[in-house]
Amino acid sequence: MTLARARVVITGGTRGIGRALAEALVQEGSEVLVCGRDDAALAAVRRDLGVRALRCDITDPADVARLADVVRAELCGVDLLINNAGRQVDHDVVTGLDMSAARDEVAVNLLAPIAVTAALMPLLLASSDAAVVNVSSALAFAPAPRSPVYAASKAGLAAWTHALRAQLEGTAVRVVDVVPPLVATDMTVGRHEGAVQPEAVAAAVVRGLTRRRTRVVVGKARALAAIHRVSPALARRMMRDR
């Protein structure tokens, strides 16, 4: 995929992997619009990277519809959608599950990518060379017990990605799943030992896009994926204390 002059939308684009992707794609010559819910972070990424930045709650249908309108009006279409926004909360079903937090995780990690993709699909199909990138997680296939809802929502996203790819066969829209390991972001504070930097994930995604890959597995997630193919039980045991 040619990234120069590509019209890009990134959800959760103000920090972590999303911001690193925005910066990397700007360097490639892409025209980038990021969306998020933090006004200060949106202002910072607009100032620092020179990208468009839109306040948008991707769990709100009205905001998603407005996002599609803005993309149509300001970018005149979209070539690359990166569903990156994510939320991770630790849960213990023995001591009590926070259902409000669980619903928000599922809404952000699974339902929002489905909604945003559906809203932008007419614009993606109008592009001669387009891609939808879904940022999943190694926890989708080897769950960490402390994050059961996050793992379940990312597993759902992985299934959605595979089904979407099958539905879009024969079109100009490729579907790419990105599988990072533990990444040093605000969401993983306190667990950064051995974590990769967001910039490493962004660089891997850019390489994968330019090489027209449909799956980008980053860093230690490659080894875990290989182990999971041979012994799912061993992969799950490895993640037990994570």
CSV table of C-alpha atoms in Angstrom, one decimal, residues 7-239:
chain,number,residue,atom,x,y,z
A,7,ARG,CA,-6.1,9.5,3.9
A,8,VAL,CA,-5.9,7.9,7.3
A,9,VAL,CA,-8.3,7.8,10.3
A,10,ILE,CA,-6.9,6.5,13.6
A,11,THR,CA,-9.2,5.9,16.6
A,12,GLY,CA,-7.5,6.4,20.0
A,13,GLY,CA,-4.8,8.4,18.2
A,14,THR,CA,-3.7,10.8,20.9
A,15,ARG,CA,-1.4,8.5,23.0
A,16,GLY,CA,0.4,5.2,23.0
A,17,ILE,CA,0.2,3.1,19.8
A,18,GLY,CA,-2.2,5.5,18.2
A,19,ARG,CA,-0.1,8.6,18.5
A,20,ALA,CA,3.0,6.6,17.4
A,21,LEU,CA,1.1,5.5,14.3
A,22,ALA,CA,0.0,9.0,13.6
A,23,GLU,CA,3.6,10.3,13.8
A,24,ALA,CA,4.9,7.4,11.6
A,25,LEU,CA,2.2,7.9,9.0
A,26,VAL,CA,2.8,11.7,8.9
A,27,GLN,CA,6.4,10.9,8.2
A,28,GLU,CA,5.3,8.7,5.3
A,29,GLY,CA,3.3,11.6,3.8
A,30,SER,CA,-0.1,10.5,4.8
A,31,GLU,CA,-3.0,12.9,5.6
A,32,VAL,CA,-4.0,11.9,9.1
A,33,LEU,CA,-7.1,12.4,11.2
A,34,VAL,CA,-7.0,11.1,14.8
A,35,CYS,CA,-10.0,10.9,17.1
A,36,GLY,CA,-10.2,10.6,20.9
A,37,ARG,CA,-12.1,11.8,24.0
A,38,ASP,CA,-9.4,14.0,25.7
A,39,ASP,CA,-9.5,17.6,24.6
A,40,ALA,CA,-6.1,18.4,25.9
A,41,ALA,CA,-4.5,15.3,24.3
A,42,LEU,CA,-6.3,16.1,21.0
A,43,ALA,CA,-4.9,19.7,21.1
A,44,ALA,CA,-1.4,18.4,21.8
A,45,VAL,CA,-1.4,15.9,18.9
A,46,ARG,CA,-2.8,18.6,16.6
A,47,ARG,CA,0.0,21.0,17.7
A,48,ASP,CA,2.9,18.5,17.7
A,49,LEU,CA,2.1,16.5,14.6
A,50,GLY,CA,0.1,18.8,12.5
A,51,VAL,CA,-2.7,16.3,12.1
A,52,ARG,CA,-6.5,16.8,12.2
A,53,ALA,CA,-7.8,15.9,15.6
A,54,LEU,CA,-11.5,15.3,16.3
A,55,ARG,CA,-13.3,14.8,19.6
A,56,CYS,CA,-15.3,11.7,19.1
A,57,ASP,CA,-16.7,9.1,21.5
A,58,ILE,CA,-16.6,6.0,19.3
A,59,THR,CA,-19.1,4.2,21.6
A,60,ASP,CA,-21.7,6.9,20.8
A,61,PRO,CA,-23.6,6.2,17.5
A,62,ALA,CA,-24.2,9.9,16.9
A,63,ASP,CA,-20.5,10.7,17.3
A,64,VAL,CA,-19.6,7.8,14.9
A,65,ALA,CA,-22.0,9.3,12.3
A,66,ARG,CA,-20.4,12.7,12.8
A,67,LEU,CA,-17.0,11.2,12.3
A,68,ALA,CA,-18.1,9.8,9.0
A,69,ASP,CA,-19.4,13.2,8.0
A,70,VAL,CA,-16.2,14.9,8.9
A,71,VAL,CA,-14.1,12.4,7.0
A,72,ARG,CA,-16.3,12.8,4.0
A,73,ALA,CA,-16.1,16.6,4.2
A,74,GLU,CA,-12.5,17.2,5.2
A,75,LEU,CA,-10.6,14.3,3.7
A,76,CYS,CA,-13.0,13.6,0.8
A,77,GLY,CA,-12.8,9.9,1.7
A,78,VAL,CA,-10.6,7.5,3.5
A,79,ASP,CA,-7.9,5.0,2.4
A,80,LEU,CA,-6.8,3.6,5.7
A,81,LEU,CA,-8.8,3.1,8.9
A,82,ILE,CA,-6.9,2.0,12.0
A,83,ASN,CA,-9.2,0.8,14.8
A,84,ASN,CA,-6.7,1.3,17.6
A,85,ALA,CA,-8.7,2.7,20.6
A,86,GLY,CA,-8.7,0.2,23.5
A,87,ARG,CA,-9.5,-0.1,27.2
A,88,GLN,CA,-8.2,-2.6,29.7
A,89,VAL,CA,-9.4,-3.1,33.2
A,90,ASP,CA,-8.4,-5.8,35.7
A,91,HIS,CA,-11.3,-7.9,37.0
A,92,ASP,CA,-11.7,-10.5,39.7
A,93,VAL,CA,-15.0,-12.4,39.4
A,94,VAL,CA,-14.5,-13.9,42.8
A,95,THR,CA,-14.4,-10.6,44.6
A,96,GLY,CA,-16.9,-9.0,42.3
A,97,LEU,CA,-17.0,-8.0,38.6
A,98,ASP,CA,-17.5,-4.3,37.8
A,99,MET,CA,-20.1,-4.7,35.1
A,100,SER,CA,-20.1,-1.0,34.2
A,101,ALA,CA,-16.3,-1.2,33.4
A,102,ALA,CA,-16.8,-4.5,31.6
A,103,ARG,CA,-19.5,-3.1,29.4
A,104,ASP,CA,-17.2,-0.1,28.5
A,105,GLU,CA,-14.4,-2.5,27.6
A,106,VAL,CA,-16.6,-4.4,25.3
A,107,ALA,CA,-18.0,-1.2,23.8
A,108,VAL,CA,-14.6,0.3,23.1
A,109,ASN,CA,-12.7,-2.8,22.1
A,110,LEU,CA,-15.3,-4.6,20.0
A,111,LEU,CA,-18.5,-2.8,19.3
A,112,ALA,CA,-16.8,0.5,18.4
A,113,PRO,CA,-14.5,-0.9,15.8
A,114,ILE,CA,-17.5,-2.7,14.2
A,115,ALA,CA,-19.5,0.6,14.2
A,116,VAL,CA,-16.7,2.8,12.9
A,117,THR,CA,-15.8,0.3,10.2
A,118,ALA,CA,-19.5,0.1,9.1
A,119,ALA,CA,-19.8,3.9,9.1
A,120,LEU,CA,-16.7,4.4,6.9
A,121,MET,CA,-17.2,1.3,4.7
A,122,PRO,CA,-18.8,3.2,1.8
A,123,LEU,CA,-15.8,5.6,1.7
A,124,LEU,CA,-13.3,2.7,2.0
A,125,LEU,CA,-15.0,0.9,-0.9
A,126,ALA,CA,-14.8,4.0,-3.0
A,127,SER,CA,-11.0,4.0,-2.6
A,128,SER,CA,-8.8,2.2,-5.2
A,129,ASP,CA,-6.5,0.9,-2.6
A,130,ALA,CA,-7.8,0.8,1.0
A,131,ALA,CA,-7.2,-1.1,4.3
A,132,VAL,CA,-8.8,-1.6,7.6
A,133,VAL,CA,-6.3,-2.3,10.4
A,134,ASN,CA,-7.6,-3.7,13.7
A,135,VAL,CA,-5.2,-3.6,16.6
A,136,SER,CA,-5.8,-6.8,18.6
A,137,SER,CA,-3.7,-8.3,21.3
A,138,ALA,CA,-1.8,-11.5,22.0
A,139,LEU,CA,-4.3,-11.9,24.9
A,140,ALA,CA,-6.9,-12.7,22.3
A,141,PHE,CA,-5.5,-16.2,22.0
A,142,ALA,CA,-3.6,-16.5,25.3
A,143,PRO,CA,-5.7,-14.6,27.9
A,144,ALA,CA,-4.2,-13.2,31.0
A,145,PRO,CA,-6.4,-14.1,34.0
A,146,ARG,CA,-6.3,-10.6,35.4
A,147,SER,CA,-7.9,-9.1,32.2
A,148,PRO,CA,-10.7,-11.6,31.2
A,149,VAL,CA,-13.0,-9.0,29.7
A,150,TYR,CA,-10.2,-7.3,27.7
A,151,ALA,CA,-9.1,-10.7,26.4
A,152,ALA,CA,-12.6,-11.7,25.5
A,153,SER,CA,-13.3,-8.4,23.6
A,154,LYS,CA,-10.0,-8.8,21.7
A,155,ALA,CA,-10.8,-12.4,20.8
A,156,GLY,CA,-14.1,-11.1,19.5
A,157,LEU,CA,-12.3,-8.4,17.5
A,158,ALA,CA,-10.0,-11.1,16.0
A,159,ALA,CA,-13.0,-13.1,14.9
A,160,TRP,CA,-14.7,-10.0,13.4
A,161,THR,CA,-11.4,-9.3,11.6
A,162,HIS,CA,-11.3,-12.7,9.9
A,163,ALA,CA,-15.0,-12.6,9.0
A,164,LEU,CA,-14.6,-9.0,7.6
A,165,ARG,CA,-11.6,-10.1,5.5
A,166,ALA,CA,-13.7,-12.9,4.0
A,167,GLN,CA,-16.6,-10.5,3.2
A,168,LEU,CA,-14.3,-8.0,1.5
A,169,GLU,CA,-12.5,-10.5,-0.8
A,170,GLY,CA,-12.7,-9.3,-4.3
A,171,THR,CA,-12.8,-5.6,-3.3
A,172,ALA,CA,-9.9,-3.1,-3.0
A,173,VAL,CA,-10.2,-3.1,0.8
A,174,ARG,CA,-7.6,-5.3,2.7
A,175,VAL,CA,-8.2,-6.2,6.3
A,176,VAL,CA,-5.1,-6.4,8.6
A,177,ASP,CA,-5.0,-7.6,12.1
A,178,VAL,CA,-2.1,-6.3,14.3
A,179,VAL,CA,-1.1,-8.5,17.3
A,180,PRO,CA,1.2,-6.6,19.7
A,181,PRO,CA,2.7,-8.0,22.9
A,182,LEU,CA,2.7,-6.0,26.1
A,183,VAL,CA,3.3,-2.3,25.1
A,184,ALA,CA,4.5,0.5,27.3
A,185,THR,CA,1.4,2.8,27.4
A,186,ASP,CA,-0.7,4.5,29.9
A,187,MET,CA,-3.0,1.5,29.9
A,188,THR,CA,-0.2,-0.8,31.1
A,189,VAL,CA,1.4,1.3,33.8
A,190,GLY,CA,3.0,-0.9,36.5
A,191,ARG,CA,3.6,-3.7,34.0
A,192,HIS,CA,6.2,-2.1,31.7
A,193,GLU,CA,9.0,-4.6,32.4
A,194,GLY,CA,9.8,-6.3,29.1
A,195,ALA,CA,7.2,-4.2,27.2
A,196,VAL,CA,7.9,-2.9,23.7
A,197,GLN,CA,7.6,0.8,22.9
A,198,PRO,CA,4.6,2.1,20.9
A,199,GLU,CA,7.0,3.3,18.2
A,200,ALA,CA,8.2,-0.3,17.6
A,201,VAL,CA,4.6,-1.3,17.0
A,202,ALA,CA,4.0,1.6,14.7
A,203,ALA,CA,7.1,0.8,12.7
A,204,ALA,CA,6.0,-2.8,12.3
A,205,VAL,CA,2.5,-1.7,11.1
A,206,VAL,CA,4.0,0.7,8.5
A,207,ARG,CA,6.2,-2.1,7.2
A,208,GLY,CA,3.3,-4.5,7.1
A,209,LEU,CA,1.1,-2.0,5.2
A,210,THR,CA,3.8,-1.2,2.6
A,211,ARG,CA,4.4,-4.9,2.1
A,212,ARG,CA,0.6,-5.6,1.8
A,213,ARG,CA,0.6,-8.0,4.7
A,214,THR,CA,-2.7,-9.1,6.2
A,215,ARG,CA,-1.3,-9.9,9.7
A,216,VAL,CA,1.3,-8.1,11.7
A,217,VAL,CA,2.6,-9.9,14.8
A,218,VAL,CA,5.0,-7.8,16.8
A,219,GLY,CA,7.9,-8.8,19.0
A,220,LYS,CA,7.3,-11.4,21.7
A,221,ALA,CA,3.8,-12.0,20.4
A,222,ARG,CA,5.4,-13.9,17.5
A,223,ALA,CA,6.9,-16.5,19.9
A,224,LEU,CA,3.7,-16.7,21.9
A,225,ALA,CA,1.6,-17.2,18.7
A,226,ALA,CA,4.0,-20.0,17.6
A,227,ILE,CA,3.7,-21.7,21.0
A,228,HIS,CA,-0.1,-21.4,20.9
A,229,ARG,CA,-0.2,-23.1,17.5
A,230,VAL,CA,1.6,-26.1,19.0
A,231,SER,CA,0.2,-26.1,22.5
A,232,PRO,CA,-2.6,-23.7,23.4
A,233,ALA,CA,-2.5,-25.0,27.0
A,234,LEU,CA,1.2,-24.1,27.3
A,235,ALA,CA,0.6,-20.6,26.0
A,236,ARG,CA,-2.2,-20.1,28.5
A,237,ARG,CA,0.1,-21.3,31.3
A,238,MET,CA,2.7,-18.8,30.3
A,239,MET,CA,0.2,-16.0,30.6
